[in-house]
mmCIF file of C-alpha atoms and ligand atoms in Angstrom:
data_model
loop_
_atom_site.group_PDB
_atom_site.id
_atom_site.type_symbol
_atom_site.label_atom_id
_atom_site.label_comp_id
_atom_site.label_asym_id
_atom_site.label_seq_id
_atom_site.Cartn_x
_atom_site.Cartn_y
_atom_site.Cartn_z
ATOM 1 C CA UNK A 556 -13.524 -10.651 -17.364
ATOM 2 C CA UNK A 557 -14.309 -7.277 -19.064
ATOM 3 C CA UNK A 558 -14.615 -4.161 -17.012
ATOM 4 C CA UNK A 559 -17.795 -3.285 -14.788
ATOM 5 C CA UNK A 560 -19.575 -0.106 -14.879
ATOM 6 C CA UNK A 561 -19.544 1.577 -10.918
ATOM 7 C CA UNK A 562 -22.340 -0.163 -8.797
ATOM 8 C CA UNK A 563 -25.772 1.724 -8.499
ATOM 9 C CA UNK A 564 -27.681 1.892 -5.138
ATOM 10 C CA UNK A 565 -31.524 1.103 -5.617
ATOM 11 C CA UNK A 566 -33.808 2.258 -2.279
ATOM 12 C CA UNK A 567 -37.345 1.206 -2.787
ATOM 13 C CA UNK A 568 -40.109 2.540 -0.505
ATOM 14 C CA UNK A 569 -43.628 4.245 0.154
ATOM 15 C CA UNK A 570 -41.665 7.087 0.879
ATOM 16 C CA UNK A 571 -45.039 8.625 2.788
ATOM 17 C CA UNK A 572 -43.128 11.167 2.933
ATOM 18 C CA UNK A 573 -39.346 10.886 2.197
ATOM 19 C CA UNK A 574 -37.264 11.570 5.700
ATOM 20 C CA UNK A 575 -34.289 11.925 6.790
ATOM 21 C CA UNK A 576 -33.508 8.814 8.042
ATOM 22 C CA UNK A 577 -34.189 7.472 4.650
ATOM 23 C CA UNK A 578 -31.758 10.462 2.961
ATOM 24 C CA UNK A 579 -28.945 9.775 5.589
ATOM 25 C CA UNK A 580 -28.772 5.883 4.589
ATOM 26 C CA UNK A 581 -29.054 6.557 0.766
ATOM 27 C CA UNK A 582 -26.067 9.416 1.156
ATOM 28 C CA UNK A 583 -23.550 7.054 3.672
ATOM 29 C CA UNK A 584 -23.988 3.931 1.533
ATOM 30 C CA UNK A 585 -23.404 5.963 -1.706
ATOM 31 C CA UNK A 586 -20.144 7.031 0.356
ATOM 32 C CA UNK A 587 -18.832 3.941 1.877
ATOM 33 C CA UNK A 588 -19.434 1.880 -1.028
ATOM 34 C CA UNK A 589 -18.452 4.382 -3.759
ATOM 35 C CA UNK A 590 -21.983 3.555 -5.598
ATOM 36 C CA UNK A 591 -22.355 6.360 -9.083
ATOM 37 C CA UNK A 592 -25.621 6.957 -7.812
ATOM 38 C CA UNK A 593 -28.653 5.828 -5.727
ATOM 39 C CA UNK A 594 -31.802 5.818 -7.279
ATOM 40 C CA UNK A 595 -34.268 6.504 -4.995
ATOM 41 C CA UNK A 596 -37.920 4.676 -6.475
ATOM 42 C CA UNK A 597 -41.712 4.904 -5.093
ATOM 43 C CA UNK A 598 -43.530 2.398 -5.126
ATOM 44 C CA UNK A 599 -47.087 2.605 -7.165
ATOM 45 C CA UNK A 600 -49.034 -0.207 -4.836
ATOM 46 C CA UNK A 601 -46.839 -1.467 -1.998
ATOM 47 C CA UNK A 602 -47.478 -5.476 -2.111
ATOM 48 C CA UNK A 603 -46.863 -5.917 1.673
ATOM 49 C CA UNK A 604 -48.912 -3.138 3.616
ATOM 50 C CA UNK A 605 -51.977 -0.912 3.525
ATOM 51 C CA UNK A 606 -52.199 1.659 1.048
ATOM 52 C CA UNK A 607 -50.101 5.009 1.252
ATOM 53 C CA UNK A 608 -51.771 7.794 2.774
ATOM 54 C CA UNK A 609 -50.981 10.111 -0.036
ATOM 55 C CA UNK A 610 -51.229 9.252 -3.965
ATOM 56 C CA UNK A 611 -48.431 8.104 -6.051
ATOM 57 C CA UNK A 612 -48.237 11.401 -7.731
ATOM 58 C CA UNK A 613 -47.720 13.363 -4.376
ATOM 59 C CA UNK A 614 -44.263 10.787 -2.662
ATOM 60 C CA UNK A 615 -42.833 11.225 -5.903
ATOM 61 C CA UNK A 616 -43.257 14.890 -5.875
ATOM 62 C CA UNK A 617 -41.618 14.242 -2.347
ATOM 63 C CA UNK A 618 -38.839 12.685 -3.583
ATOM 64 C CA UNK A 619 -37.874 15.004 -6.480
ATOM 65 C CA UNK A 620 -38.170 18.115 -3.868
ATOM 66 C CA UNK A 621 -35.663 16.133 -1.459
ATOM 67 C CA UNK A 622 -33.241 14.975 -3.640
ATOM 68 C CA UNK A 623 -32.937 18.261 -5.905
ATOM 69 C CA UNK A 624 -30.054 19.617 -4.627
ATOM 70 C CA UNK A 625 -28.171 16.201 -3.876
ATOM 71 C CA UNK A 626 -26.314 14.976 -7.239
ATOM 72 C CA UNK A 627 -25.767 11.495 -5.682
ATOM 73 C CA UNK A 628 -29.494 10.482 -5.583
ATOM 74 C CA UNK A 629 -31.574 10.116 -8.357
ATOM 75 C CA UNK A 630 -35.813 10.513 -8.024
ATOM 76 C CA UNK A 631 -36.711 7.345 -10.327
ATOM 77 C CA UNK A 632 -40.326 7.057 -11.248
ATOM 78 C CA UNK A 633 -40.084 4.001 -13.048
ATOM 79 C CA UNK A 634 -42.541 2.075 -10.835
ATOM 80 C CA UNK A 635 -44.873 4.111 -10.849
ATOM 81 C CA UNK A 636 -44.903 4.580 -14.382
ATOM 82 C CA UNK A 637 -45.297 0.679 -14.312
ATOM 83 C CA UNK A 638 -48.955 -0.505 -13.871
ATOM 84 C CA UNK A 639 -49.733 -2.840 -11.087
ATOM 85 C CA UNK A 640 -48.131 -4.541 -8.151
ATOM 86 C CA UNK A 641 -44.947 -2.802 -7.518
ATOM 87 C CA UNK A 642 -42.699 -6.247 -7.142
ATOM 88 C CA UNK A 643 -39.219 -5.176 -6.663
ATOM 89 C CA UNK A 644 -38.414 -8.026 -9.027
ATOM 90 C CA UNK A 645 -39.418 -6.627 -11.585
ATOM 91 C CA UNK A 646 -37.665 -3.420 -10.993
ATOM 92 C CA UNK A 647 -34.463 -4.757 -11.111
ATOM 93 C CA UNK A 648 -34.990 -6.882 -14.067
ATOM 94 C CA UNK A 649 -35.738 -3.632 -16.009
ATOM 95 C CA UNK A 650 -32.519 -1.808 -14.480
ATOM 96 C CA UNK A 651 -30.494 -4.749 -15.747
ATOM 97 C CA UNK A 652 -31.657 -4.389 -18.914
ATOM 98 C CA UNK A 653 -31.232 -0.927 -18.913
ATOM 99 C CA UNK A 654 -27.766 -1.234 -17.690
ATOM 100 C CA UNK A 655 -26.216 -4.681 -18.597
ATOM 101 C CA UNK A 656 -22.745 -3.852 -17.268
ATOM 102 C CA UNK A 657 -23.810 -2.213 -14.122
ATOM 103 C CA UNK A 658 -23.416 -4.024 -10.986
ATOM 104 C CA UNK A 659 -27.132 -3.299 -9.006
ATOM 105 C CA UNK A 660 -27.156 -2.868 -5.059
ATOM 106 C CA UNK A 661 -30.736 -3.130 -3.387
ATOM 107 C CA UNK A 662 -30.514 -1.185 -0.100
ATOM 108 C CA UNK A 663 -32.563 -2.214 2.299
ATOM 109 C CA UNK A 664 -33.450 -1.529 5.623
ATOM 110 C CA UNK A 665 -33.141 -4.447 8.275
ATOM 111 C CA UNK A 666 -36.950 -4.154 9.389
ATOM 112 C CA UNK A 667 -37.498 -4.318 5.970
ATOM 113 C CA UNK A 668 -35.509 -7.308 5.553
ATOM 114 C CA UNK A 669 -36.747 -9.248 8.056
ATOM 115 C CA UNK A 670 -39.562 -9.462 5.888
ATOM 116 C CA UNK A 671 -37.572 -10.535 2.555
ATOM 117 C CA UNK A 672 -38.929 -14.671 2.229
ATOM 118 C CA UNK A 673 -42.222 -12.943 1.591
ATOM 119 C CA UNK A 674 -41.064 -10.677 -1.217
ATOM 120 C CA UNK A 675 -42.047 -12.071 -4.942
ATOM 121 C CA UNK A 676 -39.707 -14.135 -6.447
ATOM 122 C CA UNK A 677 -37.399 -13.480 -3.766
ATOM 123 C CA UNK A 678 -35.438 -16.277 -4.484
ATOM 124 C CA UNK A 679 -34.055 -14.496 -7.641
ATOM 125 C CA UNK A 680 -33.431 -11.315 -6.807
ATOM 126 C CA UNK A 681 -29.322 -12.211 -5.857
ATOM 127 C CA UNK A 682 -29.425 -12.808 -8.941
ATOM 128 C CA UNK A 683 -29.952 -9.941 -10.528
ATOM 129 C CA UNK A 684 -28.871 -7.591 -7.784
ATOM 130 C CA UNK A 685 -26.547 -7.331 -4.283
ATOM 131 C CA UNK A 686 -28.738 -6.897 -1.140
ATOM 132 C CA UNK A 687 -26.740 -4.342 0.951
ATOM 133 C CA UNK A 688 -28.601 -4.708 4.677
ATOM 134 C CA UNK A 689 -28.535 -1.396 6.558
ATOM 135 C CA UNK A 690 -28.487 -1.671 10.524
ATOM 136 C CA UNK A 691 -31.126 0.349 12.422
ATOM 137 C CA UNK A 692 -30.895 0.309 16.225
ATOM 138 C CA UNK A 693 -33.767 -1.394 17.420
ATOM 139 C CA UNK A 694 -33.771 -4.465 14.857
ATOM 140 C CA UNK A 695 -31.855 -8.326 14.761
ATOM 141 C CA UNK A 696 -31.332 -10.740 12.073
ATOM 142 C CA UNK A 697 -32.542 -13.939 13.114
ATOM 143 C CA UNK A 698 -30.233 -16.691 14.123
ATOM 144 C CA UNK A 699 -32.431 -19.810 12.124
ATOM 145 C CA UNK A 700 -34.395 -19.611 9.639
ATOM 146 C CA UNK A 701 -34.211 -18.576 5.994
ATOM 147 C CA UNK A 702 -33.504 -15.122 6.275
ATOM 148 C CA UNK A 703 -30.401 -16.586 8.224
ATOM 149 C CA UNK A 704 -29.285 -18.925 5.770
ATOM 150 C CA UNK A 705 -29.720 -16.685 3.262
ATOM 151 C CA UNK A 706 -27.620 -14.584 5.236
ATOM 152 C CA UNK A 707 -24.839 -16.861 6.043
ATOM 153 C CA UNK A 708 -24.638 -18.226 2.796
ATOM 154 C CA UNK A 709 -24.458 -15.407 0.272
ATOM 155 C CA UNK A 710 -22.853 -12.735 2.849
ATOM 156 C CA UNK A 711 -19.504 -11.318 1.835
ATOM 157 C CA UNK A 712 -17.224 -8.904 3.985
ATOM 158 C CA UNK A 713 -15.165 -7.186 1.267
ATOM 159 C CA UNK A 714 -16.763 -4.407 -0.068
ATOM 160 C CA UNK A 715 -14.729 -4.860 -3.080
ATOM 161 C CA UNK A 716 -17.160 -7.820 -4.485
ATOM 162 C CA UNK A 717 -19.898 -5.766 -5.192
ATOM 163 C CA UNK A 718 -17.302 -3.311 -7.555
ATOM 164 C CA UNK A 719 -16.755 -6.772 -9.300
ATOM 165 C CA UNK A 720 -19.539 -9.036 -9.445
ATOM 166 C CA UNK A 721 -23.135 -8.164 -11.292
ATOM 167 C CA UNK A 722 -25.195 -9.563 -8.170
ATOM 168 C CA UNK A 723 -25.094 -12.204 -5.778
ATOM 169 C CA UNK A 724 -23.508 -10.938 -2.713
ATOM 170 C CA UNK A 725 -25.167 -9.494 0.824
ATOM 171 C CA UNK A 726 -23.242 -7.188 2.799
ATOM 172 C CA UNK A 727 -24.202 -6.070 6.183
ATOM 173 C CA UNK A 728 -23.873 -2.336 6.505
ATOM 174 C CA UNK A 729 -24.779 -0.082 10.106
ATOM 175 C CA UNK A 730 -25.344 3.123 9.282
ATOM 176 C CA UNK A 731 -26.105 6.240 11.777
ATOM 177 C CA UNK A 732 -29.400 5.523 13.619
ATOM 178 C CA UNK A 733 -32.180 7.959 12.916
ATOM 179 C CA UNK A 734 -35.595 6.498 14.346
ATOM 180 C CA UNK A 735 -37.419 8.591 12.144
ATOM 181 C CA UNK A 736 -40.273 6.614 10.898
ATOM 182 C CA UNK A 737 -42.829 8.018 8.152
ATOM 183 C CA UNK A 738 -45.907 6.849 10.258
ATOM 184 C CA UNK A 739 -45.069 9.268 13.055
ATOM 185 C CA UNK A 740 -44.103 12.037 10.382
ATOM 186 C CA UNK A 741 -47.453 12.151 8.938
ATOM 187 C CA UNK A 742 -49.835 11.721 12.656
ATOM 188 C CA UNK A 743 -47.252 14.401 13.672
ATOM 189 C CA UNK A 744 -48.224 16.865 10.664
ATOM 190 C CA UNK A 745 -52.314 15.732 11.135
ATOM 191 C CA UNK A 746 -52.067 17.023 14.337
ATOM 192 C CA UNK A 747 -50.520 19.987 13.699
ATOM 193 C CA UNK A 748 -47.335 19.928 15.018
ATOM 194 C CA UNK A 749 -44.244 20.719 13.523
ATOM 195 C CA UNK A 750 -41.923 17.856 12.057
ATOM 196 C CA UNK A 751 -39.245 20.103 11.020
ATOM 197 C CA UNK A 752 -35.508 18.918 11.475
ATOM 198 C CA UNK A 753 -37.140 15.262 10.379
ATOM 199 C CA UNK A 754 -37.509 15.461 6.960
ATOM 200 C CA UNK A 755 -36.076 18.377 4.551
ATOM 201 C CA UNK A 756 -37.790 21.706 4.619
ATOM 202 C CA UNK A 757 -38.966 21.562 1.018
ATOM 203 C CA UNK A 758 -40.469 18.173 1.376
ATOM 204 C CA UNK A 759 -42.512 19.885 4.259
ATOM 205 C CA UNK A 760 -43.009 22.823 2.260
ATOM 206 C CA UNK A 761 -44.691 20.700 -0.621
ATOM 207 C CA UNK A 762 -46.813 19.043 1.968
ATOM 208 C CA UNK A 763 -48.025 22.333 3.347
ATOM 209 C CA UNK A 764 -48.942 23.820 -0.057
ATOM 210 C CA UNK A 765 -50.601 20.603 -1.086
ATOM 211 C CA UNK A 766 -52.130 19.597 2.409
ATOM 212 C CA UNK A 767 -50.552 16.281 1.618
ATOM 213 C CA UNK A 768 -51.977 14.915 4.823
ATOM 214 C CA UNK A 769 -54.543 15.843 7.102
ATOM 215 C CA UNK A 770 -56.613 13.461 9.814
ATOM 216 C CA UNK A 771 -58.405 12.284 7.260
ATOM 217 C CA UNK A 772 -56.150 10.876 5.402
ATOM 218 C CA UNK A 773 -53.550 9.275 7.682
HETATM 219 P P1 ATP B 1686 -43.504 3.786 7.803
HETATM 220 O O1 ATP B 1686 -43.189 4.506 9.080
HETATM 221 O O2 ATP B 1686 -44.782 4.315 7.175
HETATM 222 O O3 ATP B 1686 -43.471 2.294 7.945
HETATM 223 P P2 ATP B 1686 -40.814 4.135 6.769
HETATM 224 O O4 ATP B 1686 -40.341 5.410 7.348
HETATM 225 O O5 ATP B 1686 -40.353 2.847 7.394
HETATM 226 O O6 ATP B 1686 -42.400 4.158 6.696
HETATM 227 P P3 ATP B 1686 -40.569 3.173 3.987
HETATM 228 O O7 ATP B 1686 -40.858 4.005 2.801
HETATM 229 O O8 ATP B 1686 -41.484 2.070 4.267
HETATM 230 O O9 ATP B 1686 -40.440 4.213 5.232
HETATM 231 O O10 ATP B 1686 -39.080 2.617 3.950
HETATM 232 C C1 ATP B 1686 -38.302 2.465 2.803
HETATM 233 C C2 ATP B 1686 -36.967 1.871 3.203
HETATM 234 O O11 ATP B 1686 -36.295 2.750 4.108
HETATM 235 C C3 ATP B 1686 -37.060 0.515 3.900
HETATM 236 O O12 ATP B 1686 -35.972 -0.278 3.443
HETATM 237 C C4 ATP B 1686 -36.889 0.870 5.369
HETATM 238 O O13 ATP B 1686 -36.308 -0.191 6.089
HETATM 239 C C5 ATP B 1686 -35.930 2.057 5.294
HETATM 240 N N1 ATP B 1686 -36.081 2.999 6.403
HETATM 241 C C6 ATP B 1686 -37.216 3.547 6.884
HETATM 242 N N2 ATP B 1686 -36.973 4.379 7.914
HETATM 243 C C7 ATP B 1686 -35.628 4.384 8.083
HETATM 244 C C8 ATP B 1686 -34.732 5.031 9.029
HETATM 245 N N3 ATP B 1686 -35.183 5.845 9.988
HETATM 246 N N4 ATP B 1686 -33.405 4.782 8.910
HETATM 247 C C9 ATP B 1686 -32.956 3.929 7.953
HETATM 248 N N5 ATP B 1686 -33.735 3.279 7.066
HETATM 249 C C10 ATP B 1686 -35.058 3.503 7.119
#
């Protein structure tokens, strides 16, 4: 078997805004699992919740102010270039391509994970990528089910696999527990108070100088 290319991370979102509970899990799982970088990618139309609060244009804006002076996270737009549905499918299926030799890791949350059987076409996404679970406190995988088979089935312990293997494996990762949440960011900022120390000062900054959100708009 021919050499692999270092393992990307791939962190899909609303990012409505970008926090720093979001940051903190992108930068420890770069660490722990020596990824080259994590891409960090906004979705144009989530598929499974309401619309974001603020446009397309303005998370990635977000997301370029809070990863500028972090060389290990990357502000991809390529989903939002994309038209329609943001399916995360489809998102990996054009990183292969881009990067044939690359092993891909999609990091996901656990709440977010819970949701996974719902996801389109989730049944092939170990094959294109790694799903890398990150632990938040208040969250538990189920013990039945298909998330758990999924779970017991394709779960590997040694971080190693994902440095040599394209896809295919799930590794279970906790990570410090921030219960930041973007929801309570933005009611926070429509009611004028300050949410400083919960997101990066120059996301904040952009949301001030672009009244990002306001009541009307949460
Ligand atoms: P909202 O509060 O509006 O639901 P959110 O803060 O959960 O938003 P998303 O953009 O929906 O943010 O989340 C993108 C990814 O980040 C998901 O995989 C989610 O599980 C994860 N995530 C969200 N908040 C945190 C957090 N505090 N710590 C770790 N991961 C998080």
């Amino acid at each position: 078997m021919h050499q692999l290319e270092q393992p990307i991370g791939i962190l899909g979102g609303t990012f409505d805004p970008i926090h720093m509970g979001h940051l903190r899990m992108a930068v420890e799982l770069h660490d722990a699992l020596s990824l080259a970088k994590v891409h960090i990618i906004p979705c144009l139309q989530p598929v499974h919740r309401k619309l974001p609060a603020a446009s397309a244009e303005h998370r990635m804006e977000m997301v370029k102010c809070a990863v500028a002076n972090e060389p290990t996270l990357v502000a991809d737009d390529r989903e939002i270039r994309r038209k329609g549905p943001s399916y995360m499918i489809d998102t990996l299926l054009d990183l292969r391509q881009e990067m044939p030799n690359t092993p891909l890791c999609l990091i996901v949350g656990i709440d977010a994970f819970l949701g996974f059987a719902s996801w389109h076409r989730y049944n092939d996404i170990l094959d294109v990528a790694h799903i890398i679970i990150a632990h938040r406190p208040q969250y538990q995988l189920p013990a039945t089910g298909v998330i758990a088979d999924l779970v017991k089935n394709k779960r590997q312990t040694d971080t190693s696999y994902i440095q040599h293997h394209l896809a295919g494996g799930i590794l279970l990762w906790p990570i410090t527990a921030l219960d930041i949440s973007a929801t309570d960011i933005r009611k926070q900022i429509a009611m004028g108070k300050n949410p400083r120390y919960l997101l990066p000062d120059t996301v904040y900054q952009y949301i001030k100088q672009h009244g990002v959100y306001n009541l009307s708009r949460i």
